[in-house]
Amino acid sequence: MDTSTYKSEVAAAFNSAAASYDRLGVEFFTPMGRRLVERAAPGEGTRVLDVGCGRGACVFPAAERVGPTGRVVGIDVAEAMIEEAAKEAALRDAGTVELRVMDGEHPDFEPGSFDVVLGSYSVIFLPDAPAALARYAPLLSPGGRLAFTSPVFSEDTFPFLPPVFTELIPRELLLDLPPQWQPERLSQRFNSWLADPADLARTLEKAGFQDVSVVDESVQLVAESGTAWVDWSHTQGMRLLWNHLADDKRQQLRERLITSLDAMRDGDGPLTIDTPVRYVTATART
């Protein structure tokens, strides 16, 4: 993988989507981020780092928990995301929140700077996530905690999306994607260390962590309609897939998804999809 090209594509995609990211009436990242903070349980006065913070789904729940004597730093490679999160911090008068543009693969902080490191649907997408995680262990205080979320990867489901989408996205639509975005390559990259909890635990132990806990929970993804979900998908990681599709295939997939998702709704009610999420916590080895 050409990591510089990959990072440029990711930054460009999220810079373009920042204004509407997590703001199109679809509930998923916000409840997932809040739940991750609950599981990490930062205490009053603690120092928290949120990697790939986006618009603050973890930052602001963490700030509530650490209180006025704590500190929350959010970093993201996309400058526009940091700008949007900073606007939210100003609206909330969140004086303990600091936001920085930074490459999460190479965090620039002094050893022992934090008590908790968070990463909701973020750290796993770094080009070499296992190597990057090893750089976060020294940033934690003795006994400090790492907590992140991941999709629940398996061999028979489409990478990153709830299992229902495996049947909704025809593989032939994806043949024109660059090699690194082909489902088989994505599965190889992520399943090798994230699909099996034992592999995940070994990876984290090698990176300098211990007491690894892997818990899968369901998060309800709620959208007003199939159209709302498809529009929202252009503002998050799936935007990279949309950007690589030819115009005719993009339109074909859009129509197929809207029709199929609307068929799953209960009358005029919202679209609700139970989405399995993996919550991982670990402690820095002292």
Short mmCIF file of C-alpha atoms in Angstrom, two decimals:
data_model
loop_
_atom_site.label_atom_id
_atom_site.label_comp_id
_atom_site.label_asym_id
_atom_site.label_seq_id
_atom_site.Cartn_x
_atom_site.Cartn_y
_atom_site.Cartn_z
CA MET A 1 0.00 0.00 0.00
CA ASP A 2 1.20 3.50 -0.85
CA THR A 3 0.61 4.99 2.58
CA SER A 4 1.06 8.61 1.50
CA THR A 5 -1.60 8.24 -1.22
CA TYR A 6 -3.88 6.39 1.18
CA LYS A 7 -3.62 9.10 3.82
CA SER A 8 -4.14 11.84 1.25
CA GLU A 9 -7.29 10.12 0.00
CA VAL A 10 -8.63 9.66 3.51
CA ALA A 11 -7.89 13.25 4.51
CA ALA A 12 -9.46 14.60 1.32
CA ALA A 13 -12.57 12.45 1.75
CA PHE A 14 -13.16 13.56 5.31
CA ASN A 15 -12.28 17.18 4.63
CA SER A 16 -14.99 17.19 1.95
CA ALA A 17 -17.50 15.50 4.24
CA ALA A 18 -16.72 17.37 7.47
CA ALA A 19 -19.56 19.90 7.32
CA SER A 20 -22.20 17.17 7.16
CA TYR A 21 -20.36 14.33 8.92
CA ASP A 22 -22.64 12.72 11.51
CA ARG A 23 -25.16 15.53 10.94
CA LEU A 24 -27.66 14.07 8.44
CA GLY A 25 -30.13 12.64 10.90
CA VAL A 26 -28.57 9.17 11.07
CA GLU A 27 -27.72 7.94 14.55
CA PHE A 28 -24.70 5.69 14.87
CA PHE A 29 -21.33 7.33 15.56
CA THR A 30 -22.61 9.45 18.43
CA PRO A 31 -24.17 6.62 20.50
CA MET A 32 -21.23 4.34 19.68
CA GLY A 33 -18.75 7.01 20.80
CA ARG A 34 -20.61 7.65 24.02
CA ARG A 35 -20.71 3.92 24.76
CA LEU A 36 -16.97 3.64 24.13
CA VAL A 37 -16.34 6.42 26.64
CA GLU A 38 -18.55 4.59 29.13
CA ARG A 39 -16.50 1.43 28.71
CA ALA A 40 -13.20 3.33 28.99
CA ALA A 41 -14.55 5.12 32.08
CA PRO A 42 -12.15 8.07 32.36
CA GLY A 43 -12.36 9.50 35.85
CA GLU A 44 -12.47 13.04 37.18
CA GLY A 45 -9.26 14.89 36.42
CA THR A 46 -7.87 12.35 33.94
CA ARG A 47 -6.14 13.12 30.64
CA VAL A 48 -7.74 11.65 27.52
CA LEU A 49 -6.55 11.42 23.92
CA ASP A 50 -9.09 10.71 21.16
CA VAL A 51 -7.46 9.48 17.94
CA GLY A 52 -9.36 10.27 14.73
CA CYS A 53 -11.77 12.39 16.73
CA GLY A 54 -13.95 13.56 13.83
CA ARG A 55 -16.51 16.04 15.09
CA GLY A 56 -16.22 14.86 18.67
CA ALA A 57 -18.41 11.79 19.23
CA CYS A 58 -15.98 10.69 21.96
CA VAL A 59 -14.36 14.03 22.80
CA PHE A 60 -17.38 15.67 24.39
CA PRO A 61 -18.66 12.69 26.42
CA ALA A 62 -15.09 12.28 27.68
CA ALA A 63 -14.93 15.97 28.61
CA GLU A 64 -18.11 15.58 30.65
CA ARG A 65 -16.51 12.74 32.60
CA VAL A 66 -13.10 14.26 33.29
CA GLY A 67 -14.61 17.52 34.50
CA PRO A 68 -12.91 20.91 34.87
CA THR A 69 -9.68 19.44 36.24
CA GLY A 70 -9.23 16.97 33.37
CA ARG A 71 -8.07 17.39 29.79
CA VAL A 72 -9.27 15.94 26.48
CA VAL A 73 -7.18 16.18 23.32
CA GLY A 74 -8.71 15.23 19.98
CA ILE A 75 -6.55 14.63 16.91
CA ASP A 76 -7.55 14.03 13.30
CA VAL A 77 -5.72 13.99 9.97
CA ALA A 78 -8.55 15.98 8.35
CA GLU A 79 -8.19 19.70 9.07
CA ALA A 80 -11.86 20.38 8.32
CA MET A 81 -12.93 17.84 10.96
CA ILE A 82 -10.84 19.62 13.55
CA GLU A 83 -12.39 22.94 12.51
CA GLU A 84 -15.91 21.54 12.94
CA ALA A 85 -15.06 19.99 16.30
CA ALA A 86 -13.55 23.31 17.42
CA LYS A 87 -16.80 25.10 16.56
CA GLU A 88 -18.70 22.59 18.70
CA ALA A 89 -16.22 23.01 21.55
CA ALA A 90 -16.76 26.77 21.42
CA LEU A 91 -20.55 26.36 21.50
CA ARG A 92 -20.24 24.08 24.52
CA ASP A 93 -17.67 26.36 26.18
CA ALA A 94 -15.54 23.22 26.55
CA GLY A 95 -12.39 24.80 27.93
CA THR A 96 -10.74 21.47 28.77
CA VAL A 97 -10.90 20.31 25.13
CA GLU A 98 -7.91 20.76 22.81
CA LEU A 99 -8.08 19.87 19.11
CA ARG A 100 -5.13 19.33 16.78
CA VAL A 101 -4.52 18.29 13.18
CA MET A 102 -2.23 15.28 13.47
CA ASP A 103 -1.43 12.02 11.73
CA GLY A 104 -2.71 9.36 14.11
CA GLU A 105 -0.12 6.88 12.89
CA HIS A 106 2.65 9.04 14.34
CA PRO A 107 1.34 10.77 17.49
CA ASP A 108 3.51 13.66 18.61
CA PHE A 109 3.24 13.68 22.40
CA GLU A 110 5.58 13.16 25.33
CA PRO A 111 5.63 9.75 27.08
CA GLY A 112 3.06 9.43 29.83
CA SER A 113 0.96 12.33 28.53
CA PHE A 114 -2.40 10.55 28.90
CA ASP A 115 -4.36 8.24 31.16
CA VAL A 116 -6.80 7.05 28.47
CA VAL A 117 -6.44 6.73 24.69
CA LEU A 118 -9.65 6.36 22.66
CA GLY A 119 -10.23 5.53 19.01
CA SER A 120 -13.75 4.96 17.73
CA TYR A 121 -13.73 3.42 14.24
CA SER A 122 -10.41 5.18 13.69
CA VAL A 123 -7.18 3.58 14.87
CA ILE A 124 -7.92 0.31 13.08
CA PHE A 125 -7.95 2.14 9.73
CA LEU A 126 -4.40 3.47 10.04
CA PRO A 127 -2.20 1.98 7.29
CA ASP A 128 -0.29 -0.18 9.78
CA ALA A 129 -2.55 -0.13 12.82
CA PRO A 130 -0.69 -2.77 14.90
CA ALA A 131 2.54 -0.79 14.57
CA ALA A 132 0.73 2.46 15.37
CA LEU A 133 -0.83 0.98 18.51
CA ALA A 134 2.66 0.22 19.81
CA ARG A 135 3.37 3.97 19.63
CA TYR A 136 0.42 4.72 21.91
CA ALA A 137 1.41 2.43 24.78
CA PRO A 138 4.31 4.71 25.86
CA LEU A 139 2.02 7.74 25.77
CA LEU A 140 -0.05 6.28 28.61
CA SER A 141 0.61 6.70 32.29
CA PRO A 142 1.28 3.51 34.33
CA GLY A 143 -1.93 1.51 34.23
CA GLY A 144 -3.38 3.79 31.56
CA ARG A 145 -6.10 2.39 29.31
CA LEU A 146 -6.58 2.00 25.58
CA ALA A 147 -10.14 1.69 24.29
CA PHE A 148 -11.31 1.48 20.69
CA THR A 149 -14.14 0.24 18.53
CA SER A 150 -14.10 -1.87 15.41
CA PRO A 151 -16.62 -3.51 13.11
CA VAL A 152 -17.07 -7.19 13.84
CA PHE A 153 -15.21 -8.67 10.90
CA SER A 154 -15.95 -12.14 9.56
CA GLU A 155 -15.10 -14.03 6.39
CA ASP A 156 -18.65 -14.08 5.05
CA THR A 157 -19.67 -10.43 5.43
CA PHE A 158 -18.86 -7.26 3.50
CA PRO A 159 -16.07 -5.37 5.28
CA PHE A 160 -17.09 -2.45 7.57
CA LEU A 161 -20.86 -2.59 7.00
CA PRO A 162 -23.62 -4.35 8.97
CA PRO A 163 -24.11 -7.96 7.80
CA VAL A 164 -27.30 -7.09 5.90
CA PHE A 165 -25.23 -5.22 3.31
CA THR A 166 -23.38 -8.34 2.23
CA GLU A 167 -26.41 -9.29 0.13
CA LEU A 168 -27.20 -5.73 -0.92
CA ILE A 169 -23.86 -4.83 -2.53
CA PRO A 170 -23.14 -7.02 -5.58
CA ARG A 171 -19.48 -7.93 -5.83
CA GLU A 172 -19.46 -7.25 -9.58
CA LEU A 173 -20.14 -3.58 -8.86
CA LEU A 174 -16.81 -3.38 -7.10
CA LEU A 175 -14.52 -4.85 -9.75
CA ASP A 176 -13.34 -1.42 -10.90
CA LEU A 177 -12.12 -0.41 -7.44
CA PRO A 178 -8.35 -0.03 -6.94
CA PRO A 179 -6.74 -3.23 -5.64
CA GLN A 180 -6.42 -1.93 -2.06
CA TRP A 181 -10.18 -1.29 -1.88
CA GLN A 182 -11.28 -4.69 -3.18
CA PRO A 183 -13.28 -6.60 -0.51
CA GLU A 184 -10.82 -9.48 -0.56
CA ARG A 185 -7.86 -7.18 0.10
CA LEU A 186 -9.77 -5.37 2.85
CA SER A 187 -10.67 -8.67 4.47
CA GLN A 188 -7.06 -9.78 4.31
CA ARG A 189 -5.87 -6.54 5.87
CA PHE A 190 -8.36 -6.40 8.74
CA ASN A 191 -9.51 -9.95 9.42
CA SER A 192 -5.93 -11.09 9.95
CA TRP A 193 -5.83 -9.42 13.36
CA LEU A 194 -9.34 -8.17 14.17
CA ALA A 195 -11.71 -11.04 13.35
CA ASP A 196 -10.50 -13.48 16.00
CA PRO A 197 -10.43 -12.07 19.56
CA ALA A 198 -7.39 -14.23 20.31
CA ASP A 199 -5.46 -12.70 17.40
CA LEU A 200 -6.54 -9.25 18.53
CA ALA A 201 -5.34 -9.91 22.07
CA ARG A 202 -1.97 -11.17 20.81
CA THR A 203 -1.56 -8.09 18.62
CA LEU A 204 -2.22 -5.75 21.54
CA GLU A 205 0.06 -7.69 23.87
CA LYS A 206 2.84 -7.43 21.29
CA ALA A 207 2.16 -3.67 21.11
CA GLY A 208 2.74 -3.25 24.85
CA PHE A 209 -0.69 -3.84 26.40
CA GLN A 210 -2.18 -6.37 28.78
CA ASP A 211 -5.57 -7.28 30.30
CA VAL A 212 -7.20 -7.20 26.87
CA SER A 213 -11.00 -7.32 26.83
CA VAL A 214 -13.03 -7.85 23.66
CA VAL A 215 -16.79 -7.35 23.93
CA ASP A 216 -19.25 -7.31 21.02
CA GLU A 217 -22.41 -5.25 21.42
CA SER A 218 -25.15 -4.17 19.05
CA VAL A 219 -25.57 -0.49 18.24
CA GLN A 220 -28.78 0.58 16.54
CA LEU A 221 -28.17 2.49 13.35
CA VAL A 222 -31.27 4.62 12.81
CA ALA A 223 -32.05 6.56 9.62
CA GLU A 224 -35.17 8.32 8.41
CA SER A 225 -35.15 6.39 5.13
CA GLY A 226 -33.01 4.49 2.68
CA THR A 227 -32.19 7.77 0.95
CA ALA A 228 -31.07 9.28 4.25
CA TRP A 229 -28.77 6.32 4.88
CA VAL A 230 -27.20 6.51 1.39
CA ASP A 231 -26.67 10.27 1.69
CA TRP A 232 -25.11 9.75 5.11
CA SER A 233 -22.82 7.02 3.76
CA HIS A 234 -21.17 9.67 1.58
CA THR A 235 -20.05 11.51 4.73
CA GLN A 236 -18.21 8.64 6.45
CA GLY A 237 -15.70 5.95 5.50
CA MET A 238 -17.88 4.52 2.73
CA ARG A 239 -17.28 7.78 0.84
CA LEU A 240 -13.99 6.25 -0.28
CA LEU A 241 -15.93 3.45 -1.99
CA TRP A 242 -18.38 5.85 -3.64
CA ASN A 243 -15.51 8.01 -4.91
CA HIS A 244 -13.90 5.07 -6.69
CA LEU A 245 -17.01 3.80 -8.46
CA ALA A 246 -17.74 4.71 -12.07
CA ASP A 247 -20.76 7.03 -12.48
CA ASP A 248 -23.07 4.32 -13.82
CA LYS A 249 -22.15 1.86 -11.07
CA ARG A 250 -22.48 4.55 -8.43
CA GLN A 251 -26.03 5.31 -9.57
CA GLN A 252 -26.86 1.61 -9.83
CA LEU A 253 -25.68 0.95 -6.29
CA ARG A 254 -27.47 4.03 -4.94
CA GLU A 255 -30.82 2.94 -6.41
CA ARG A 256 -30.37 -0.64 -5.26
CA LEU A 257 -29.55 0.36 -1.70
CA ILE A 258 -32.38 2.90 -1.37
CA THR A 259 -34.95 0.41 -2.65
CA SER A 260 -33.69 -2.44 -0.46
CA LEU A 261 -33.32 -0.36 2.70
CA ASP A 262 -36.76 1.23 2.34
CA ALA A 263 -38.21 -2.27 2.06
CA MET A 264 -36.78 -3.00 5.52
CA ARG A 265 -38.67 -0.13 7.15
CA ASP A 266 -41.84 -0.69 9.15
CA GLY A 267 -44.30 1.36 7.14
CA ASP A 268 -43.40 5.04 7.39
CA GLY A 269 -41.17 4.43 10.37
CA PRO A 270 -37.39 4.89 10.38
CA LEU A 271 -34.87 2.41 9.08
CA THR A 272 -33.32 0.59 12.04
CA ILE A 273 -30.35 -1.74 11.60
CA ASP A 274 -28.76 -3.58 14.50
CA THR A 275 -25.05 -3.16 13.88
CA PRO A 276 -22.50 -5.35 15.70
CA VAL A 277 -19.67 -3.30 17.17
CA ARG A 278 -16.54 -4.64 18.84
CA TYR A 279 -15.38 -2.75 21.94
CA VAL A 280 -11.75 -3.41 22.84
CA THR A 281 -10.05 -2.27 26.03
CA ALA A 282 -6.55 -2.92 27.31
CA THR A 283 -4.10 -1.59 29.89
CA ALA A 284 -0.62 -0.31 29.16
CA ARG A 285 2.00 -2.71 30.42
CA THR A 286 4.16 -1.17 33.14
#
